[in-house]
Amino acid sequence: MPEPAEDPRETMTIPKLAARVGKSRTLIHRLATNPAEGWPTPTFRPGSSRPEYSVTWFDEYWERRQAGIKQGRRTDLATPPEDDRG
């Protein structure tokens, strides 16, 4: 059974976004407050001081971010090349 489509206006707080992707609140907050990451201006529910972000926007952002992360390769395990100077 397919999942119901999410409301494009649905928003979540940073802790909920963090839980959504299985990361820490600290990481998501650091990304949200870093101007280089390009996060949109948050919205606030009446009477709340917690910033909320569009779930649709976040899902697209997270997918792009994860696609751009390349796993590194360890170079400290390779054997050094032999010296040909004899």
PDB file with SEQRES, HELIX, SHEET and CRYST1 records, atoms N, CA, C and O in Angstrom:
SEQRES   1 A   86  MET PRO GLU PRO ALA GLU ASP PRO ARG GLU THR MET THR          
SEQRES   2 A   86  ILE PRO LYS LEU ALA ALA ARG VAL GLY LYS SER ARG THR          
SEQRES   3 A   86  LEU ILE HIS ARG LEU ALA THR ASN PRO ALA GLU GLY TRP          
SEQRES   4 A   86  PRO THR PRO THR PHE ARG PRO GLY SER SER ARG PRO GLU          
SEQRES   5 A   86  TYR SER VAL THR TRP PHE ASP GLU TYR TRP GLU ARG ARG          
SEQRES   6 A   86  GLN ALA GLY ILE LYS GLN GLY ARG ARG THR ASP LEU ALA          
SEQRES   7 A   86  THR PRO PRO GLU ASP ASP ARG GLY                              
HELIX    1 AA1 ILE A   14  VAL A   21  1                                   8    
HELIX    2 AA2 ARG A   25  THR A   33  1                                   9    
HELIX    3 AA3 PRO A   35  GLU A   37  5                                   3    
HELIX    4 AA4 VAL A   55  GLY A   68  1                                  14    
SHEET    1 AA1 2 THR A  11  THR A  13  0                                        
SHEET    2 AA1 2 GLU A  52  SER A  54 -1                                        
CRYST1    1.000    1.000    1.000  90.00  90.00  90.00 P 1           1          
ATOM      1  N   MET A   1       0.851  -1.177   0.000  1.00  0.00           N  
ATOM      2  CA  MET A   1       0.000   0.000   0.000  1.00  0.00           C  
ATOM      3  C   MET A   1       0.894   1.236   0.000  1.00  0.00           C  
ATOM      4  O   MET A   1       1.760   1.354   0.867  1.00  0.00           O  
ATOM      5  N   PRO A   2       0.713   2.165  -0.946  1.00  0.00           N  
ATOM      6  CA  PRO A   2       1.575   3.352  -1.000  1.00  0.00           C  
ATOM      7  C   PRO A   2       1.319   4.285   0.170  1.00  0.00           C  
ATOM      8  O   PRO A   2       0.214   4.369   0.706  1.00  0.00           O  
ATOM      9  N   GLU A   3       2.382   4.982   0.546  1.00  0.00           N  
ATOM     10  CA  GLU A   3       2.254   5.944   1.639  1.00  0.00           C  
ATOM     11  C   GLU A   3       1.464   7.153   1.160  1.00  0.00           C  
ATOM     12  O   GLU A   3       1.570   7.536  -0.006  1.00  0.00           O  
ATOM     13  N   PRO A   4       0.679   7.757   2.036  1.00  0.00           N  
ATOM     14  CA  PRO A   4      -0.059   8.948   1.623  1.00  0.00           C  
ATOM     15  C   PRO A   4       0.908  10.085   1.313  1.00  0.00           C  
ATOM     16  O   PRO A   4       1.941  10.235   1.965  1.00  0.00           O  
ATOM     17  N   ALA A   5       0.557  10.880   0.309  1.00  0.00           N  
ATOM     18  CA  ALA A   5       1.403  12.014  -0.068  1.00  0.00           C  
ATOM     19  C   ALA A   5       1.424  13.030   1.066  1.00  0.00           C  
ATOM     20  O   ALA A   5       0.401  13.304   1.693  1.00  0.00           O  
ATOM     21  N   GLU A   6       2.602  13.580   1.315  1.00  0.00           N  
ATOM     22  CA  GLU A   6       2.724  14.566   2.379  1.00  0.00           C  
ATOM     23  C   GLU A   6       2.223  15.920   1.897  1.00  0.00           C  
ATOM     24  O   GLU A   6       2.328  16.256   0.717  1.00  0.00           O  
ATOM     25  N   ASP A   7       1.686  16.675   2.814  1.00  0.00           N  
ATOM     26  CA  ASP A   7       1.240  18.027   2.520  1.00  0.00           C  
ATOM     27  C   ASP A   7       2.475  18.858   2.200  1.00  0.00           C  
ATOM     28  O   ASP A   7       3.396  18.911   3.015  1.00  0.00           O  
ATOM     29  N   PRO A   8       2.526  19.517   1.027  1.00  0.00           N  
ATOM     30  CA  PRO A   8       3.721  20.292   0.682  1.00  0.00           C  
ATOM     31  C   PRO A   8       3.996  21.436   1.650  1.00  0.00           C  
ATOM     32  O   PRO A   8       5.097  21.986   1.671  1.00  0.00           O  
ATOM     33  N   ARG A   9       2.999  21.791   2.446  1.00  0.00           N  
ATOM     34  CA  ARG A   9       3.187  22.868   3.426  1.00  0.00           C  
ATOM     35  C   ARG A   9       3.561  22.341   4.798  1.00  0.00           C  
ATOM     36  O   ARG A   9       3.733  23.120   5.736  1.00  0.00           O  
ATOM     37  N   GLU A  10       3.688  21.027   4.926  1.00  0.00           N  
ATOM     38  CA  GLU A  10       4.030  20.436   6.221  1.00  0.00           C  
ATOM     39  C   GLU A  10       5.416  20.909   6.654  1.00  0.00           C  
ATOM     40  O   GLU A  10       6.355  20.949   5.860  1.00  0.00           O  
ATOM     41  N   THR A  11       5.518  21.264   7.930  1.00  0.00           N  
ATOM     42  CA  THR A  11       6.795  21.713   8.475  1.00  0.00           C  
ATOM     43  C   THR A  11       7.149  20.881   9.699  1.00  0.00           C  
ATOM     44  O   THR A  11       6.285  20.275  10.333  1.00  0.00           O  
ATOM     45  N   MET A  12       8.446  20.865  10.016  1.00  0.00           N  
ATOM     46  CA  MET A  12       8.932  20.149  11.193  1.00  0.00           C  
ATOM     47  C   MET A  12      10.011  20.965  11.872  1.00  0.00           C  
ATOM     48  O   MET A  12      10.693  21.778  11.248  1.00  0.00           O  
ATOM     49  N   THR A  13      10.150  20.729  13.168  1.00  0.00           N  
ATOM     50  CA  THR A  13      11.217  21.370  13.934  1.00  0.00           C  
ATOM     51  C   THR A  13      12.523  20.630  13.683  1.00  0.00           C  
ATOM     52  O   THR A  13      12.526  19.539  13.112  1.00  0.00           O  
ATOM     53  N   ILE A  14      13.615  21.218  14.104  1.00  0.00           N  
ATOM     54  CA  ILE A  14      14.932  20.605  13.911  1.00  0.00           C  
ATOM     55  C   ILE A  14      15.022  19.218  14.569  1.00  0.00           C  
ATOM     56  O   ILE A  14      15.532  18.295  13.934  1.00  0.00           O  
ATOM     57  N   PRO A  15      14.553  19.028  15.807  1.00  0.00           N  
ATOM     58  CA  PRO A  15      14.634  17.677  16.380  1.00  0.00           C  
ATOM     59  C   PRO A  15      13.868  16.628  15.564  1.00  0.00           C  
ATOM     60  O   PRO A  15      14.320  15.489  15.446  1.00  0.00           O  
ATOM     61  N   LYS A  16      12.723  16.999  15.008  1.00  0.00           N  
ATOM     62  CA  LYS A  16      11.951  16.049  14.206  1.00  0.00           C  
ATOM     63  C   LYS A  16      12.633  15.764  12.871  1.00  0.00           C  
ATOM     64  O   LYS A  16      12.613  14.632  12.387  1.00  0.00           O  
ATOM     65  N   LEU A  17      13.243  16.803  12.274  1.00  0.00           N  
ATOM     66  CA  LEU A  17      13.989  16.588  11.032  1.00  0.00           C  
ATOM     67  C   LEU A  17      15.181  15.664  11.293  1.00  0.00           C  
ATOM     68  O   LEU A  17      15.490  14.790  10.484  1.00  0.00           O  
ATOM     69  N   ALA A  18      15.844  15.870  12.430  1.00  0.00           N  
ATOM     70  CA  ALA A  18      16.988  15.033  12.786  1.00  0.00           C  
ATOM     71  C   ALA A  18      16.550  13.573  12.932  1.00  0.00           C  
ATOM     72  O   ALA A  18      17.222  12.667  12.440  1.00  0.00           O  
ATOM     73  N   ALA A  19      15.441  13.356  13.600  1.00  0.00           N  
ATOM     74  CA  ALA A  19      14.929  11.991  13.773  1.00  0.00           C  
ATOM     75  C   ALA A  19      14.538  11.388  12.428  1.00  0.00           C  
ATOM     76  O   ALA A  19      14.696  10.186  12.215  1.00  0.00           O  
ATOM     77  N   ARG A  20      14.036  12.207  11.533  1.00  0.00           N  
ATOM     78  CA  ARG A  20      13.604  11.755  10.207  1.00  0.00           C  
ATOM     79  C   ARG A  20      14.768  11.138   9.425  1.00  0.00           C  
ATOM     80  O   ARG A  20      14.585  10.155   8.706  1.00  0.00           O  
ATOM     81  N   VAL A  21      15.963  11.715   9.567  1.00  0.00           N  
ATOM     82  CA  VAL A  21      17.126  11.217   8.814  1.00  0.00           C  
ATOM     83  C   VAL A  21      18.113  10.447   9.701  1.00  0.00           C  
ATOM     84  O   VAL A  21      19.166  10.020   9.227  1.00  0.00           O  
ATOM     85  N   GLY A  22      17.782  10.272  10.971  1.00  0.00           N  
ATOM     86  CA  GLY A  22      18.635   9.492  11.863  1.00  0.00           C  
ATOM     87  C   GLY A  22      19.946  10.177  12.228  1.00  0.00           C  
ATOM     88  O   GLY A  22      20.962   9.508  12.419  1.00  0.00           O  
ATOM     89  N   LYS A  23      19.933  11.486  12.325  1.00  0.00           N  
ATOM     90  CA  LYS A  23      21.122  12.254  12.696  1.00  0.00           C  
ATOM     91  C   LYS A  23      20.834  13.039  13.968  1.00  0.00           C  
ATOM     92  O   LYS A  23      19.700  13.068  14.446  1.00  0.00           O  
ATOM     93  N   SER A  24      21.874  13.678  14.515  1.00  0.00           N  
ATOM     94  CA  SER A  24      21.701  14.420  15.760  1.00  0.00           C  
ATOM     95  C   SER A  24      21.069  15.792  15.511  1.00  0.00           C  
ATOM     96  O   SER A  24      21.194  16.368  14.430  1.00  0.00           O  
ATOM     97  N   ARG A  25      20.393  16.291  16.534  1.00  0.00           N  
ATOM     98  CA  ARG A  25      19.832  17.652  16.459  1.00  0.00           C  
ATOM     99  C   ARG A  25      20.938  18.664  16.261  1.00  0.00           C  
ATOM    100  O   ARG A  25      20.759  19.665  15.568  1.00  0.00           O  
ATOM    101  N   THR A  26      22.087  18.402  16.872  1.00  0.00           N  
ATOM    102  CA  THR A  26      23.208  19.330  16.777  1.00  0.00           C  
ATOM    103  C   THR A  26      23.663  19.488  15.331  1.00  0.00           C  
ATOM    104  O   THR A  26      23.902  20.607  14.878  1.00  0.00           O  
ATOM    105  N   LEU A  27      23.786  18.386  14.604  1.00  0.00           N  
ATOM    106  CA  LEU A  27      24.194  18.455  13.205  1.00  0.00           C  
ATOM    107  C   LEU A  27      23.190  19.251  12.381  1.00  0.00           C  
ATOM    108  O   LEU A  27      23.572  20.137  11.617  1.00  0.00           O  
ATOM    109  N   ILE A  28      21.912  18.936  12.537  1.00  0.00           N  
ATOM    110  CA  ILE A  28      20.885  19.625  11.742  1.00  0.00           C  
ATOM    111  C   ILE A  28      20.852  21.107  12.094  1.00  0.00           C  
ATOM    112  O   ILE A  28      20.708  21.946  11.205  1.00  0.00           O  
ATOM    113  N   HIS A  29      20.983  21.444  13.372  1.00  0.00           N  
ATOM    114  CA  HIS A  29      21.003  22.857  13.773  1.00  0.00           C  
ATOM    115  C   HIS A  29      22.218  23.566  13.171  1.00  0.00           C  
ATOM    116  O   HIS A  29      22.112  24.696  12.694  1.00  0.00           O  
ATOM    117  N   ARG A  30      23.368  22.895  13.198  1.00  0.00           N  
ATOM    118  CA  ARG A  30      24.578  23.494  12.628  1.00  0.00           C  
ATOM    119  C   ARG A  30      24.395  23.748  11.131  1.00  0.00           C  
ATOM    120  O   ARG A  30      24.814  24.790  10.628  1.00  0.00           O  
ATOM    121  N   LEU A  31      23.781  22.816  10.420  1.00  0.00           N  
ATOM    122  CA  LEU A  31      23.521  23.003   8.993  1.00  0.00           C  
ATOM    123  C   LEU A  31      22.527  24.144   8.769  1.00  0.00           C  
ATOM    124  O   LEU A  31      22.700  24.960   7.864  1.00  0.00           O  
ATOM    125  N   ALA A  32      21.490  24.191   9.598  1.00  0.00           N  
ATOM    126  CA  ALA A  32      20.446  25.212   9.434  1.00  0.00           C  
ATOM    127  C   ALA A  32      20.963  26.614   9.697  1.00  0.00           C  
ATOM    128  O   ALA A  32      20.457  27.574   9.116  1.00  0.00           O  
ATOM    129  N   THR A  33      21.952  26.753  10.552  1.00  0.00           N  
ATOM    130  CA  THR A  33      22.447  28.086  10.905  1.00  0.00           C  
ATOM    131  C   THR A  33      23.691  28.484  10.125  1.00  0.00           C  
ATOM    132  O   THR A  33      24.222  29.575  10.329  1.00  0.00           O  
ATOM    133  N   ASN A  34      24.162  27.621   9.238  1.00  0.00           N  
ATOM    134  CA  ASN A  34      25.331  27.926   8.409  1.00  0.00           C  
ATOM    135  C   ASN A  34      24.845  28.568   7.105  1.00  0.00           C  
ATOM    136  O   ASN A  34      24.189  27.902   6.304  1.00  0.00           O  
ATOM    137  N   PRO A  35      25.156  29.851   6.880  1.00  0.00           N  
ATOM    138  CA  PRO A  35      24.682  30.522   5.659  1.00  0.00           C  
ATOM    139  C   PRO A  35      25.128  29.825   4.371  1.00  0.00           C  
ATOM    140  O   PRO A  35      24.427  29.904   3.362  1.00  0.00           O  
ATOM    141  N   ALA A  36      26.263  29.153   4.384  1.00  0.00           N  
ATOM    142  CA  ALA A  36      26.768  28.477   3.189  1.00  0.00           C  
ATOM    143  C   ALA A  36      25.877  27.302   2.771  1.00  0.00           C  
ATOM    144  O   ALA A  36      25.915  26.881   1.615  1.00  0.00           O  
ATOM    145  N   GLU A  37      25.085  26.776   3.692  1.00  0.00           N  
ATOM    146  CA  GLU A  37      24.199  25.649   3.385  1.00  0.00           C  
ATOM    147  C   GLU A  37      22.940  26.086   2.642  1.00  0.00           C  
ATOM    148  O   GLU A  37      22.281  25.263   2.007  1.00  0.00           O  
ATOM    149  N   GLY A  38      22.600  27.368   2.716  1.00  0.00           N  
ATOM    150  CA  GLY A  38      21.474  27.895   1.949  1.00  0.00           C  
ATOM    151  C   GLY A  38      20.090  27.494   2.433  1.00  0.00           C  
ATOM    152  O   GLY A  38      19.174  27.327   1.628  1.00  0.00           O  
ATOM    153  N   TRP A  39      19.934  27.340   3.735  1.00  0.00           N  
ATOM    154  CA  TRP A  39      18.612  26.990   4.256  1.00  0.00           C  
ATOM    155  C   TRP A  39      17.654  28.172   4.123  1.00  0.00           C  
ATOM    156  O   TRP A  39      18.075  29.324   4.228  1.00  0.00           O  
ATOM    157  N   PRO A  40      16.371  27.898   3.895  1.00  0.00           N  
ATOM    158  CA  PRO A  40      15.392  28.991   3.801  1.00  0.00           C  
ATOM    159  C   PRO A  40      15.111  29.591   5.178  1.00  0.00           C  
ATOM    160  O   PRO A  40      15.483  29.027   6.207  1.00  0.00           O  
ATOM    161  N   THR A  41      14.458  30.727   5.173  1.00  0.00           N  
ATOM    162  CA  THR A  41      14.042  31.354   6.425  1.00  0.00           C  
ATOM    163  C   THR A  41      13.007  30.452   7.089  1.00  0.00           C  
ATOM    164  O   THR A  41      12.054  30.023   6.437  1.00  0.00           O  
ATOM    165  N   PRO A  42      13.181  30.159   8.376  1.00  0.00           N  
ATOM    166  CA  PRO A  42      12.225  29.261   9.045  1.00  0.00           C  
ATOM    167  C   PRO A  42      10.872  29.939   9.257  1.00  0.00           C  
ATOM    168  O   PRO A  42      10.750  31.162   9.199  1.00  0.00           O  
ATOM    169  N   THR A  43       9.873  29.116   9.502  1.00  0.00           N  
ATOM    170  CA  THR A  43       8.556  29.625   9.880  1.00  0.00           C  
ATOM    171  C   THR A  43       8.376  29.303  11.359  1.00  0.00           C  
ATOM    172  O   THR A  43       9.063  28.442  11.909  1.00  0.00           O  
ATOM    173  N   PHE A  44       7.454  29.997  11.985  1.00  0.00           N  
ATOM    174  CA  PHE A  44       7.168  29.794  13.400  1.00  0.00           C  
ATOM    175  C   PHE A  44       5.665  29.662  13.585  1.00  0.00           C  
ATOM    176  O   PHE A  44       4.891  30.437  13.024  1.00  0.00           O  
ATOM    177  N   ARG A  45       5.259  28.679  14.374  1.00  0.00           N  
ATOM    178  CA  ARG A  45       3.836  28.534  14.704  1.00  0.00           C  
ATOM    179  C   ARG A  45       3.472  29.613  15.709  1.00  0.00           C  
ATOM    180  O   ARG A  45       4.320  30.035  16.496  1.00  0.00           O  
ATOM    181  N   PRO A  46       2.241  30.059  15.696  1.00  0.00           N  
ATOM    182  CA  PRO A  46       1.833  31.076  16.669  1.00  0.00           C  
ATOM    183  C   PRO A  46       2.106  30.609  18.098  1.00  0.00           C  
ATOM    184  O   PRO A  46       1.720  29.507  18.487  1.00  0.00           O  
ATOM    185  N   GLY A  47       2.771  31.453  18.864  1.00  0.00           N  
ATOM    186  CA  GLY A  47       3.068  31.156  20.251  1.00  0.00           C  
ATOM    187  C   GLY A  47       4.296  30.287  20.468  1.00  0.00           C  
ATOM    188  O   GLY A  47       4.592  29.919  21.605  1.00  0.00           O  
ATOM    189  N   SER A  48       5.017  29.953  19.408  1.00  0.00           N  
ATOM    190  CA  SER A  48       6.192  29.098  19.533  1.00  0.00           C  
ATOM    191  C   SER A  48       7.437  29.845  19.083  1.00  0.00           C  
ATOM    192  O   SER A  48       7.384  30.690  18.190  1.00  0.00           O  
ATOM    193  N   SER A  49       8.555  29.519  19.715  1.00  0.00           N  
ATOM    194  CA  SER A  49       9.817  30.122  19.310  1.00  0.00           C  
ATOM    195  C   SER A  49      10.701  29.116  18.576  1.00  0.00           C  
ATOM    196  O   SER A  49      11.855  29.412  18.265  1.00  0.00           O  
ATOM    197  N   ARG A  50      10.162  27.926  18.298  1.00  0.00           N  
ATOM    198  CA  ARG A  50      10.927  26.886  17.612  1.00  0.00           C  
ATOM    199  C   ARG A  50      10.823  27.066  16.105  1.00  0.00           C  
ATOM    200  O   ARG A  50       9.721  27.104  15.558  1.00  0.00           O  
ATOM    201  N   PRO A  51      11.975  27.177  15.426  1.00  0.00           N  
ATOM    202  CA  PRO A  51      11.922  27.308  13.965  1.00  0.00           C  
ATOM    203  C   PRO A  51      11.466  26.002  13.323  1.00  0.00           C  
ATOM    204  O   PRO A  51      11.804  24.914  13.790  1.00  0.00           O  
ATOM    205  N   GLU A  52      10.697  26.126  12.253  1.00  0.00           N  
ATOM    206  CA  GLU A  52      10.234  24.957  11.505  1.00  0.00           C  
ATOM    207  C   GLU A  52      10.580  25.151  10.039  1.00  0.00           C  
ATOM    208  O   GLU A  52      10.596  26.269   9.525  1.00  0.00           O  
ATOM    209  N   TYR A  53      10.856  24.029   9.380  1.00  0.00           N  
ATOM    210  CA  TYR A  53      11.252  24.054   7.982  1.00  0.00           C  
ATOM    211  C   TYR A  53      10.353  23.110   7.180  1.00  0.00           C  
ATOM    212  O   TYR A  53       9.838  22.128   7.714  1.00  0.00           O  
ATOM    213  N   SER A  54      10.174  23.415   5.909  1.00  0.00           N  
ATOM    214  CA  SER A  54       9.352  22.598   5.025  1.00  0.00           C  
ATOM    215  C   SER A  54       9.944  21.197   4.905  1.00  0.00           C  
ATOM    216  O   SER A  54      11.136  21.032   4.647  1.00  0.00           O  
ATOM    217  N   VAL A  55       9.100  20.202   5.095  1.00  0.00           N  
ATOM    218  CA  VAL A  55       9.543  18.813   4.999  1.00  0.00           C  
ATOM    219  C   VAL A  55       9.924  18.486   3.552  1.00  0.00           C  
ATOM    220  O   VAL A  55      10.912  17.791   3.311  1.00  0.00           O  
ATOM    221  N   THR A  56       9.146  18.983   2.596  1.00  0.00           N  
ATOM    222  CA  THR A  56       9.443  18.745   1.185  1.00  0.00           C  
ATOM    223  C   THR A  56      10.805  19.325   0.829  1.00  0.00           C  
ATOM    224  O   THR A  56      11.615  18.661   0.183  1.00  0.00           O  
ATOM    225  N   TRP A  57      11.060  20.562   1.249  1.00  0.00           N  
ATOM    226  CA  TRP A  57      12.351  21.200   0.970  1.00  0.00           C  
ATOM    227  C   TRP A  57      13.479  20.406   1.638  1.00  0.00           C  
ATOM    228  O   TRP A  57      14.508  20.139   1.016  1.00  0.00           O  
ATOM    229  N   PHE A  58      13.284  20.034   2.893  1.00  0.00           N  
ATOM    230  CA  PHE A  58      14.325  19.318   3.629  1.00  0.00           C  
ATOM    231  C   PHE A  58      14.665  17.987   2.967  1.00  0.00           C  
ATOM    232  O   PHE A  58      15.840  17.643   2.841  1.00  0.00           O  
ATOM    233  N   ASP A  59      13.649  17.236   2.543  1.00  0.00           N  
ATOM    234  CA  ASP A  59      13.901  15.946   1.906  1.00  0.00           C  
ATOM    235  C   ASP A  59      14.742  16.114   0.638  1.00  0.00           C  
ATOM    236  O   ASP A  59      15.662  15.333   0.394  1.00  0.00           O  
ATOM    237  N   GLU A  60      14.429  17.124  -0.163  1.00  0.00           N  
ATOM    238  CA  GLU A  60      15.197  17.386  -1.383  1.00  0.00           C  
ATOM    239  C   GLU A  60      16.620  17.820  -1.031  1.00  0.00           C  
ATOM    240  O   GLU A  60      17.584  17.354  -1.640  1.00  0.00           O  
ATOM    241  N   TYR A  61      16.746  18.709  -0.052  1.00  0.00           N  
ATOM    242  CA  TYR A  61      18.059  19.174   0.397  1.00  0.00           C  
ATOM    243  C   TYR A  61      18.892  17.999   0.888  1.00  0.00           C  
ATOM    244  O   TYR A  61      20.053  17.866   0.502  1.00  0.00           O  
ATOM    245  N   TRP A  62      18.321  17.144   1.732  1.00  0.00           N  
ATOM    246  CA  TRP A  62      19.067  16.035   2.319  1.00  0.00           C  
ATOM    247  C   TRP A  62      19.516  15.053   1.233  1.00  0.00           C  
ATOM    248  O   TRP A  62      20.634  14.541   1.284  1.00  0.00           O  
ATOM    249  N   GLU A  63      18.654  14.791   0.261  1.00  0.00           N  
ATOM    250  CA  GLU A  63      19.013  13.882  -0.822  1.00  0.00           C  
ATOM    251  C   GLU A  63      20.199  14.442  -1.624  1.00  0.00           C  
ATOM    252  O   GLU A  63      21.121  13.696  -1.953  1.00  0.00           O  
ATOM    253  N   ARG A  64      20.187  15.741  -1.941  1.00  0.00           N  
ATOM    254  CA  ARG A  64      21.306  16.371  -2.653  1.00  0.00           C  
ATOM    255  C   ARG A  64      22.576  16.321  -1.811  1.00  0.00           C  
ATOM    256  O   ARG A  64      23.660  16.036  -2.320  1.00  0.00           O  
ATOM    257  N   ARG A  65      22.430  16.602  -0.517  1.00  0.00           N  
ATOM    258  CA  ARG A  65      23.596  16.622   0.370  1.00  0.00           C  
ATOM    259  C   ARG A  65      24.227  15.238   0.451  1.00  0.00           C  
ATOM    260  O   ARG A  65      25.446  15.102   0.347  1.00  0.00           O  
ATOM    261  N   GLN A  66      23.404  14.213   0.636  1.00  0.00           N  
ATOM    262  CA  GLN A  66      23.924  12.849   0.752  1.00  0.00           C  
ATOM    263  C   GLN A  66      24.557  12.386  -0.558  1.00  0.00           C  
ATOM    264  O   GLN A  66      25.556  11.668  -0.535  1.00  0.00           O  
ATOM    265  N   ALA A  67      23.997  12.782  -1.691  1.00  0.00           N  
ATOM    266  CA  ALA A  67      24.550  12.388  -2.992  1.00  0.00           C  
ATOM    267  C   ALA A  67      25.918  13.025  -3.214  1.00  0.00           C  
ATOM    268  O   ALA A  67      26.750  12.472  -3.934  1.00  0.00           O  
ATOM    269  N   GLY A  68      26.156  14.186  -2.598  1.00  0.00           N  
ATOM    270  CA  GLY A  68      27.420  14.883  -2.774  1.00  0.00           C  
ATOM    271  C   GLY A  68      28.531  14.396  -1.862  1.00  0.00           C  
ATOM    272  O   GLY A  68      29.685  14.788  -2.031  1.00  0.00           O  
ATOM    273  N   ILE A  69      28.201  13.551  -0.902  1.00  0.00           N  
ATOM    274  CA  ILE A  69      29.212  13.044   0.029  1.00  0.00           C  
ATOM    275  C   ILE A  69      29.868  11.821  -0.587  1.00  0.00           C  
ATOM    276  O   ILE A  69      29.204  10.840  -0.923  1.00  0.00           O  
ATOM    277  N   LYS A  70      31.164  11.897  -0.727  1.00  0.00           N  
ATOM    278  CA  LYS A  70      31.929  10.778  -1.277  1.00  0.00           C  
ATOM    279  C   LYS A  70      32.736  10.138  -0.155  1.00  0.00           C  
ATOM    280  O   LYS A  70      33.378  10.822   0.642  1.00  0.00           O  
ATOM    281  N   GLN A  71      32.688   8.855  -0.115  1.00  0.00           N  
ATOM    282  CA  GLN A  71      33.429   8.123   0.914  1.00  0.00           C  
ATOM    283  C   GLN A  71      34.921   8.197   0.605  1.00  0.00           C  
ATOM    284  O   GLN A  71      35.331   7.974  -0.534  1.00  0.00           O  
ATOM    285  N   GLY A  72      35.714   8.501   1.591  1.00  0.00           N  
ATOM    286  CA  GLY A  72      37.152   8.599   1.396  1.00  0.00           C  
ATOM    287  C   GLY A  72      37.828   7.243   1.317  1.00  0.00           C  
ATOM    288  O   GLY A  72      37.233   6.216   1.645  1.00  0.00           O  
ATOM    289  N   ARG A  73      39.058   7.252   0.884  1.00  0.00           N  
ATOM    290  CA  ARG A  73      39.842   6.025   0.791  1.00  0.00           C  
ATOM    291  C   ARG A  73      41.082   6.181   1.654  1.00  0.00           C  
ATOM    292  O   ARG A  73      41.791   7.182   1.554  1.00  0.00           O  
ATOM    293  N   ARG A  74      41.343   5.204   2.491  1.00  0.00           N  
ATOM    294  CA  ARG A  74      42.499   5.283   3.375  1.00  0.00           C  
ATOM    295  C   ARG A  74      43.786   5.114   2.581  1.00  0.00           C  
ATOM    296  O   ARG A  74      43.908   4.217   1.747  1.00  0.00           O  
ATOM    297  N   THR A  75      44.726   5.980   2.852  1.00  0.00           N  
ATOM    298  CA  THR A  75      46.019   5.888   2.186  1.00  0.00           C  
ATOM    299  C   THR A  75      47.107   5.423   3.140  1.00  0.00           C  
ATOM    300  O   THR A  75      48.230   5.152   2.713  1.00  0.00           O  
ATOM    301  N   ASP A  76      46.793   5.329   4.412  1.00  0.00           N  
ATOM    302  CA  ASP A  76      47.818   4.939   5.378  1.00  0.00           C  
ATOM    303  C   ASP A  76      48.052   3.432   5.422  1.00  0.00           C  
ATOM    304  O   ASP A  76      48.969   2.977   6.106  1.00  0.00           O  
ATOM    305  N   LEU A  77      47.256   2.656   4.716  1.00  0.00           N  
ATOM    306  CA  LEU A  77      47.410   1.205   4.734  1.00  0.00           C  
ATOM    307  C   LEU A  77      48.202   0.680   3.538  1.00  0.00           C  
ATOM    308  O   LEU A  77      48.662  -0.462   3.546  1.00  0.00           O  
ATOM    309  N   ALA A  78      48.357   1.508   2.519  1.00  0.00           N  
ATOM    310  CA  ALA A  78      49.080   1.063   1.328  1.00  0.00           C  
ATOM    311  C   ALA A  78      50.566   0.923   1.634  1.00  0.00           C  
ATOM    312  O   ALA A  78      51.130   1.701   2.403  1.00  0.00           O  
ATOM    313  N   THR A  79      51.186  -0.071   1.029  1.00  0.00           N  
ATOM    314  CA  THR A  79      52.624  -0.229   1.218  1.00  0.00           C  
ATOM    315  C   THR A  79      53.340   0.797   0.352  1.00  0.00           C  
ATOM    316  O   THR A  79      52.951   1.023  -0.793  1.00  0.00           O  
ATOM    317  N   PRO A  80      54.373   1.412   0.885  1.00  0.00           N  
ATOM    318  CA  PRO A  80      55.078   2.428   0.099  1.00  0.00           C  
ATOM    319  C   PRO A  80      55.795   1.777  -1.080  1.00  0.00           C  
ATOM    320  O   PRO A  80      56.233   0.631  -0.981  1.00  0.00           O  
ATOM    321  N   PRO A  81      55.920   2.504  -2.204  1.00  0.00           N  
ATOM    322  CA  PRO A  81      56.627   1.939  -3.353  1.00  0.00           C  
ATOM    323  C   PRO A  81      58.109   1.732  -3.012  1.00  0.00           C  
ATOM    324  O   PRO A  81      58.690   2.490  -2.237  1.00  0.00           O  
ATOM    325  N   GLU A  82      58.695   0.713  -3.594  1.00  0.00           N  
ATOM    326  CA  GLU A  82      60.103   0.423  -3.346  1.00  0.00           C  
ATOM    327  C   GLU A  82      60.989   1.469  -4.003  1.00  0.00           C  
ATOM    328  O   GLU A  82      60.662   2.011  -5.058  1.00  0.00           O  
ATOM    329  N   ASP A  83      62.083   1.732  -3.378  1.00  0.00           N  
ATOM    330  CA  ASP A  83      63.044   2.723  -3.893  1.00  0.00           C  
ATOM    331  C   ASP A  83      63.889   2.076  -4.988  1.00  0.00           C  
ATOM    332  O   ASP A  83      64.527   1.049  -4.757  1.00  0.00           O  
ATOM    333  N   ASP A  84      63.893   2.682  -6.195  1.00  0.00           N  
ATOM    334  CA  ASP A  84      64.616   2.129  -7.336  1.00  0.00           C  
ATOM    335  C   ASP A  84      66.073   2.635  -7.407  1.00  0.00           C  
ATOM    336  O   ASP A  84      66.807   2.282  -8.330  1.00  0.00           O  
ATOM    337  N   ARG A  85      66.480   3.449  -6.444  1.00  0.00           N  
ATOM    338  CA  ARG A  85      67.833   4.031  -6.529  1.00  0.00           C  
ATOM    339  C   ARG A  85      68.935   3.038  -6.167  1.00  0.00           C  
ATOM    340  O   ARG A  85      70.109   3.292  -6.436  1.00  0.00           O  
ATOM    341  N   GLY A  86      68.576   1.937  -5.574  1.00  0.00           N  
ATOM    342  CA  GLY A  86      69.469   0.856  -5.300  1.00  0.00           C  
ATOM    343  C   GLY A  86      70.671   1.129  -4.576  1.00  0.00           C  
ATOM    344  O   GLY A  86      71.460   0.218  -4.325  1.00  0.00           O  
TER     345      GLY A  86                                                      
END                                                                             
